Short mmCIF file of N, CA and C in Angstrom, two decimals:
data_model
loop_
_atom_site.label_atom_id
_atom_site.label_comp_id
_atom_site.label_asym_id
_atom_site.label_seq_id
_atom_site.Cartn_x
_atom_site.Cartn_y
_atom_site.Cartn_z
N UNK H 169 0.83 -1.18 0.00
CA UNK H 169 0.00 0.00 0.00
C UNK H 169 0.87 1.23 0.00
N UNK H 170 0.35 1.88 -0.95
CA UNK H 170 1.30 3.64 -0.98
C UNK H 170 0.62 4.59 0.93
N UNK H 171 1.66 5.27 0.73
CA UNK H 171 1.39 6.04 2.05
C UNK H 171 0.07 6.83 2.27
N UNK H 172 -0.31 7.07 0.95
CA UNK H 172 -1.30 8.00 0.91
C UNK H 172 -2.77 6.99 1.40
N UNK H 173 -2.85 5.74 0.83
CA UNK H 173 -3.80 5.02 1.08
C UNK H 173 -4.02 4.37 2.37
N UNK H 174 -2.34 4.49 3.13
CA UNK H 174 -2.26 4.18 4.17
C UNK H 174 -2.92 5.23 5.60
N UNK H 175 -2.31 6.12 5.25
CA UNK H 175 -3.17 7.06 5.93
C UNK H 175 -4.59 7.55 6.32
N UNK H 176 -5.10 7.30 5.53
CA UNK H 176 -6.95 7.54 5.70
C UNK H 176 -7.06 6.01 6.55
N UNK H 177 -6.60 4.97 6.56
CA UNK H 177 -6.98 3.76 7.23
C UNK H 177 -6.42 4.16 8.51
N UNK H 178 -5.28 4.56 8.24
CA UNK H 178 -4.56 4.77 10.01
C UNK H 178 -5.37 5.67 10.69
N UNK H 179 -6.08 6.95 9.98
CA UNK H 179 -6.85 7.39 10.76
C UNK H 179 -8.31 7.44 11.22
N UNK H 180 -8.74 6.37 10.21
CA UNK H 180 -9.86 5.87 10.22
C UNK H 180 -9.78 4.68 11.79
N UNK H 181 -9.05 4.27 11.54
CA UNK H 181 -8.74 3.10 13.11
C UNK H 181 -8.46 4.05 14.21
N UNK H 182 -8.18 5.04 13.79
CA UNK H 182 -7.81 6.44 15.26
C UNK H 182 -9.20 6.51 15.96
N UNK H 183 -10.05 7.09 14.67
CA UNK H 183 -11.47 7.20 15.41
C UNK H 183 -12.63 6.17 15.74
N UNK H 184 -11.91 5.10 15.29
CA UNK H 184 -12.63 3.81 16.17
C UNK H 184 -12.14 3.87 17.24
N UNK H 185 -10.74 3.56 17.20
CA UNK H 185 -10.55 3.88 18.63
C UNK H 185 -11.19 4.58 19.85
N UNK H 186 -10.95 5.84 19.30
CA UNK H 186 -11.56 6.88 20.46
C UNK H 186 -12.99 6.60 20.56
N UNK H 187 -13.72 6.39 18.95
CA UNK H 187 -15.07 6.16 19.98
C UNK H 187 -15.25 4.77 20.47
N UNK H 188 -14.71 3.79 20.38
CA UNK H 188 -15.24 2.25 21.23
C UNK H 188 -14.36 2.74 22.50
N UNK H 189 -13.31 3.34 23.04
CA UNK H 189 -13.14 3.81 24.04
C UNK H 189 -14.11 4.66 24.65
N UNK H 190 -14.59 5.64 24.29
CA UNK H 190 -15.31 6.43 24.45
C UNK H 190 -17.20 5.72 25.07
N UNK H 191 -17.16 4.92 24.21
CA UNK H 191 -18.54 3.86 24.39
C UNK H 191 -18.36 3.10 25.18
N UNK H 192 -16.77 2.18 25.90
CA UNK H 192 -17.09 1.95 26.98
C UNK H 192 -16.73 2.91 28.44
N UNK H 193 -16.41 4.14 28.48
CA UNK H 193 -17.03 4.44 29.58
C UNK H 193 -18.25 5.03 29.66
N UNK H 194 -19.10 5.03 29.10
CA UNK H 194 -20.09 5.51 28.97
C UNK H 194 -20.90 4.34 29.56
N UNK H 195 -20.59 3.33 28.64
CA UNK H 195 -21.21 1.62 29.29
C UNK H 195 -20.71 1.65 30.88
N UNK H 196 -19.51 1.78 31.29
CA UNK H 196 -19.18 1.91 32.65
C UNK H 196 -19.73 2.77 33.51
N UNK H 197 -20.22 3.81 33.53
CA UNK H 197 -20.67 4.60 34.20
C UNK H 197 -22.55 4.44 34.06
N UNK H 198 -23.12 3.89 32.87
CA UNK H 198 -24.20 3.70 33.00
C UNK H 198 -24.42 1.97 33.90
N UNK H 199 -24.07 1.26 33.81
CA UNK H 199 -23.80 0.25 34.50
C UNK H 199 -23.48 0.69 36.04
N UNK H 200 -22.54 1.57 36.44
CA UNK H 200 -22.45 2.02 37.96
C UNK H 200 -23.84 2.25 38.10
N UNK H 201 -24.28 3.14 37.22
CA UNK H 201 -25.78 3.91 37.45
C UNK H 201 -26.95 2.78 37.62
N UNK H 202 -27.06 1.66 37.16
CA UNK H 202 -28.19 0.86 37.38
C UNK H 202 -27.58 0.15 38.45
N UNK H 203 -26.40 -0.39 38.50
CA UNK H 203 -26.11 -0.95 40.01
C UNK H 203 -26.59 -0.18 41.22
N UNK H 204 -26.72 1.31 41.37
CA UNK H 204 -26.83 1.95 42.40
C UNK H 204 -28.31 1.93 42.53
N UNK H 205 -28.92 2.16 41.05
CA UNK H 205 -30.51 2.20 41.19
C UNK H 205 -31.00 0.84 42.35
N UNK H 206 -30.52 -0.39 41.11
CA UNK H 206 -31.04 -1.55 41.76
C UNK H 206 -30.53 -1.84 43.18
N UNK H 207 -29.34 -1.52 44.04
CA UNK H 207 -29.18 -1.29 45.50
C UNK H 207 -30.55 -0.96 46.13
N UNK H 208 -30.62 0.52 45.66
CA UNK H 208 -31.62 1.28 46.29
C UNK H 208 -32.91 0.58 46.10
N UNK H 209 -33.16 -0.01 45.31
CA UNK H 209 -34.54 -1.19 44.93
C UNK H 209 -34.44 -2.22 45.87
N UNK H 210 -33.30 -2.61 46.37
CA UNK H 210 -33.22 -3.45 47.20
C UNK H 210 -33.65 -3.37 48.53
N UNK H 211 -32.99 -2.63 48.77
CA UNK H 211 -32.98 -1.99 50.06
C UNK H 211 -34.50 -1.46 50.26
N UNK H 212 -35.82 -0.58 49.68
CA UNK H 212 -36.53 -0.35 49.91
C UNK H 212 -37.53 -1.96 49.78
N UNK H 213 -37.08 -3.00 48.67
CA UNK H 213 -37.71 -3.96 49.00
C UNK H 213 -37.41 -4.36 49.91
N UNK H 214 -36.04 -4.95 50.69
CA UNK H 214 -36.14 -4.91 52.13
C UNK H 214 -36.77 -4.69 53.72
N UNK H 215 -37.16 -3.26 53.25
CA UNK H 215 -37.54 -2.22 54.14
C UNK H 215 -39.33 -2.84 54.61
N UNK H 216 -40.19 -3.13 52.69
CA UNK H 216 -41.36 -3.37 52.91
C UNK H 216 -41.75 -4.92 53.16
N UNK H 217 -40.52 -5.46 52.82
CA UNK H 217 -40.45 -6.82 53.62
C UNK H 217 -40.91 -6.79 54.87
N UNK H 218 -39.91 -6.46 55.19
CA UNK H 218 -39.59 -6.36 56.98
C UNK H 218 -40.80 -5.58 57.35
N UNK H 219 -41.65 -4.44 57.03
CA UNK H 219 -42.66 -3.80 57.57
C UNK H 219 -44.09 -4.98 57.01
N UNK H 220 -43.74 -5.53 56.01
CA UNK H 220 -44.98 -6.54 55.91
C UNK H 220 -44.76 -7.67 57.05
N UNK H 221 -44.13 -8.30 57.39
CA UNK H 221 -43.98 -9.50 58.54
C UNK H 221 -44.33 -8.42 59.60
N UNK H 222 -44.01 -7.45 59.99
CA UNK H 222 -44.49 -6.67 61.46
C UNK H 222 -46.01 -7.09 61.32
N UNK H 223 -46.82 -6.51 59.89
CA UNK H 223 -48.17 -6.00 60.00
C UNK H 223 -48.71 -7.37 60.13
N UNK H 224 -48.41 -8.97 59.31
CA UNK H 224 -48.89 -9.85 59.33
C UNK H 224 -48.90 -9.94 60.88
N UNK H 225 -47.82 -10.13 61.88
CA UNK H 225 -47.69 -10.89 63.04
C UNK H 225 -48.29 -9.69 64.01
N UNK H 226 -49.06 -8.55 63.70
CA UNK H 226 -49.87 -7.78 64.41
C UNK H 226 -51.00 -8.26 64.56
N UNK H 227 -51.39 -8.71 62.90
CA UNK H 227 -52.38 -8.72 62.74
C UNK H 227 -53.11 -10.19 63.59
N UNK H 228 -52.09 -11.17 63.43
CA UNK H 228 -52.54 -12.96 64.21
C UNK H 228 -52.57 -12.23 65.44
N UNK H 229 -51.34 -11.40 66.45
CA UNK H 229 -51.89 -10.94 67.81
C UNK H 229 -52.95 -10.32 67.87
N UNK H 230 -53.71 -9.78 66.88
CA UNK H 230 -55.03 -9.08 66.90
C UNK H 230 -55.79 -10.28 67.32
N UNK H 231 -56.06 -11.78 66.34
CA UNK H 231 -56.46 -12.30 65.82
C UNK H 231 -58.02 -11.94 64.71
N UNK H 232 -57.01 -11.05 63.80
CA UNK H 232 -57.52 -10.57 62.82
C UNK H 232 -57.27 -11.63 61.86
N UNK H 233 -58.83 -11.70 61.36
CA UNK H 233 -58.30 -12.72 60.01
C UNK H 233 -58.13 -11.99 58.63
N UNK H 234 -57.37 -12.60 57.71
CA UNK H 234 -57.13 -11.67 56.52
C UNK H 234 -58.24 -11.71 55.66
N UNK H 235 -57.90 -10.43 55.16
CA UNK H 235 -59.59 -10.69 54.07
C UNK H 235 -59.91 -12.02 53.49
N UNK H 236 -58.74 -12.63 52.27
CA UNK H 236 -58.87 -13.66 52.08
C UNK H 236 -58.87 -15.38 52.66
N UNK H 237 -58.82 -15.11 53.77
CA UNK H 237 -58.93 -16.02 54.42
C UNK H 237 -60.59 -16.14 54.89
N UNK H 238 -60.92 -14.89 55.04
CA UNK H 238 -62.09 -14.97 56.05
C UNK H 238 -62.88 -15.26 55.05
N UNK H 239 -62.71 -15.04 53.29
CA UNK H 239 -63.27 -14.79 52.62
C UNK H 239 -63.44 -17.03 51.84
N UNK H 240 -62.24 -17.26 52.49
CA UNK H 240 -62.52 -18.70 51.77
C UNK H 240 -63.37 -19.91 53.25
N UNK H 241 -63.25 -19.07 54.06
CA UNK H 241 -63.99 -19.83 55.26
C UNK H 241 -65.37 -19.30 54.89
N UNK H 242 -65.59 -18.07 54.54
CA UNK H 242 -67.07 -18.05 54.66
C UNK H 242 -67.65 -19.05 52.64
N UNK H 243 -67.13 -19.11 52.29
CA UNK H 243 -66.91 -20.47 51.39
C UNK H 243 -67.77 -21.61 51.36
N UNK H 244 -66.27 -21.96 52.35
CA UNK H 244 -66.32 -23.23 52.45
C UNK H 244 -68.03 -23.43 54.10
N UNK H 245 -68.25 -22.60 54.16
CA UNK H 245 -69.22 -22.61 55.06
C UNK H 245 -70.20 -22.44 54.30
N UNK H 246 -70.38 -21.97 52.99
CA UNK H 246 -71.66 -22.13 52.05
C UNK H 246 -72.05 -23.29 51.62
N UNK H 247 -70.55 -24.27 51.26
CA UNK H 247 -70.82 -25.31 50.76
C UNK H 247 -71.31 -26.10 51.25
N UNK H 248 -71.43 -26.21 52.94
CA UNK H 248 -71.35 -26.87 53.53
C UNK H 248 -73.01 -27.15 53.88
#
């Protein structure tokens, strides 16, 4: 290859370069960004975990029955 033809390729591979460099930090930093989202998803699913088992085990010390429960006893008391 003459120099001249060589050149437009050499700099044609320059700007691949820079942009597939360029594309992965972009991928890197959007990736930090959903890791942190999904943390925080975690953590608030956590949170309503833990506040749902409080309300269930309030609710048996009530001896409150759950809607659907009360709802398949009165049921099975039709069928009957």
């Amino acid at each position: 290859m003459s120099e001249s033809t060589t050149q437009p390729a050499t700099q044609l591979a320059s700007q691949y370069s820079v942009q597939v460099t360029d594309d992965l930090e972009r991928n890197v930093k959007e990736q930090e960004r959903v890791s942190a989202e999904i943390a925080a998803l975690q953590q608030q699913l956590a949170g309503l975990q833990h506040d749902h088992a409080l309300l269930v085990n309030m609710q048996q010390a009530l001896g409150i029955t759950p809607p659907s429960a009360a709802q398949d006893a009165a049921d099975t008391a039709a069928d009957t």
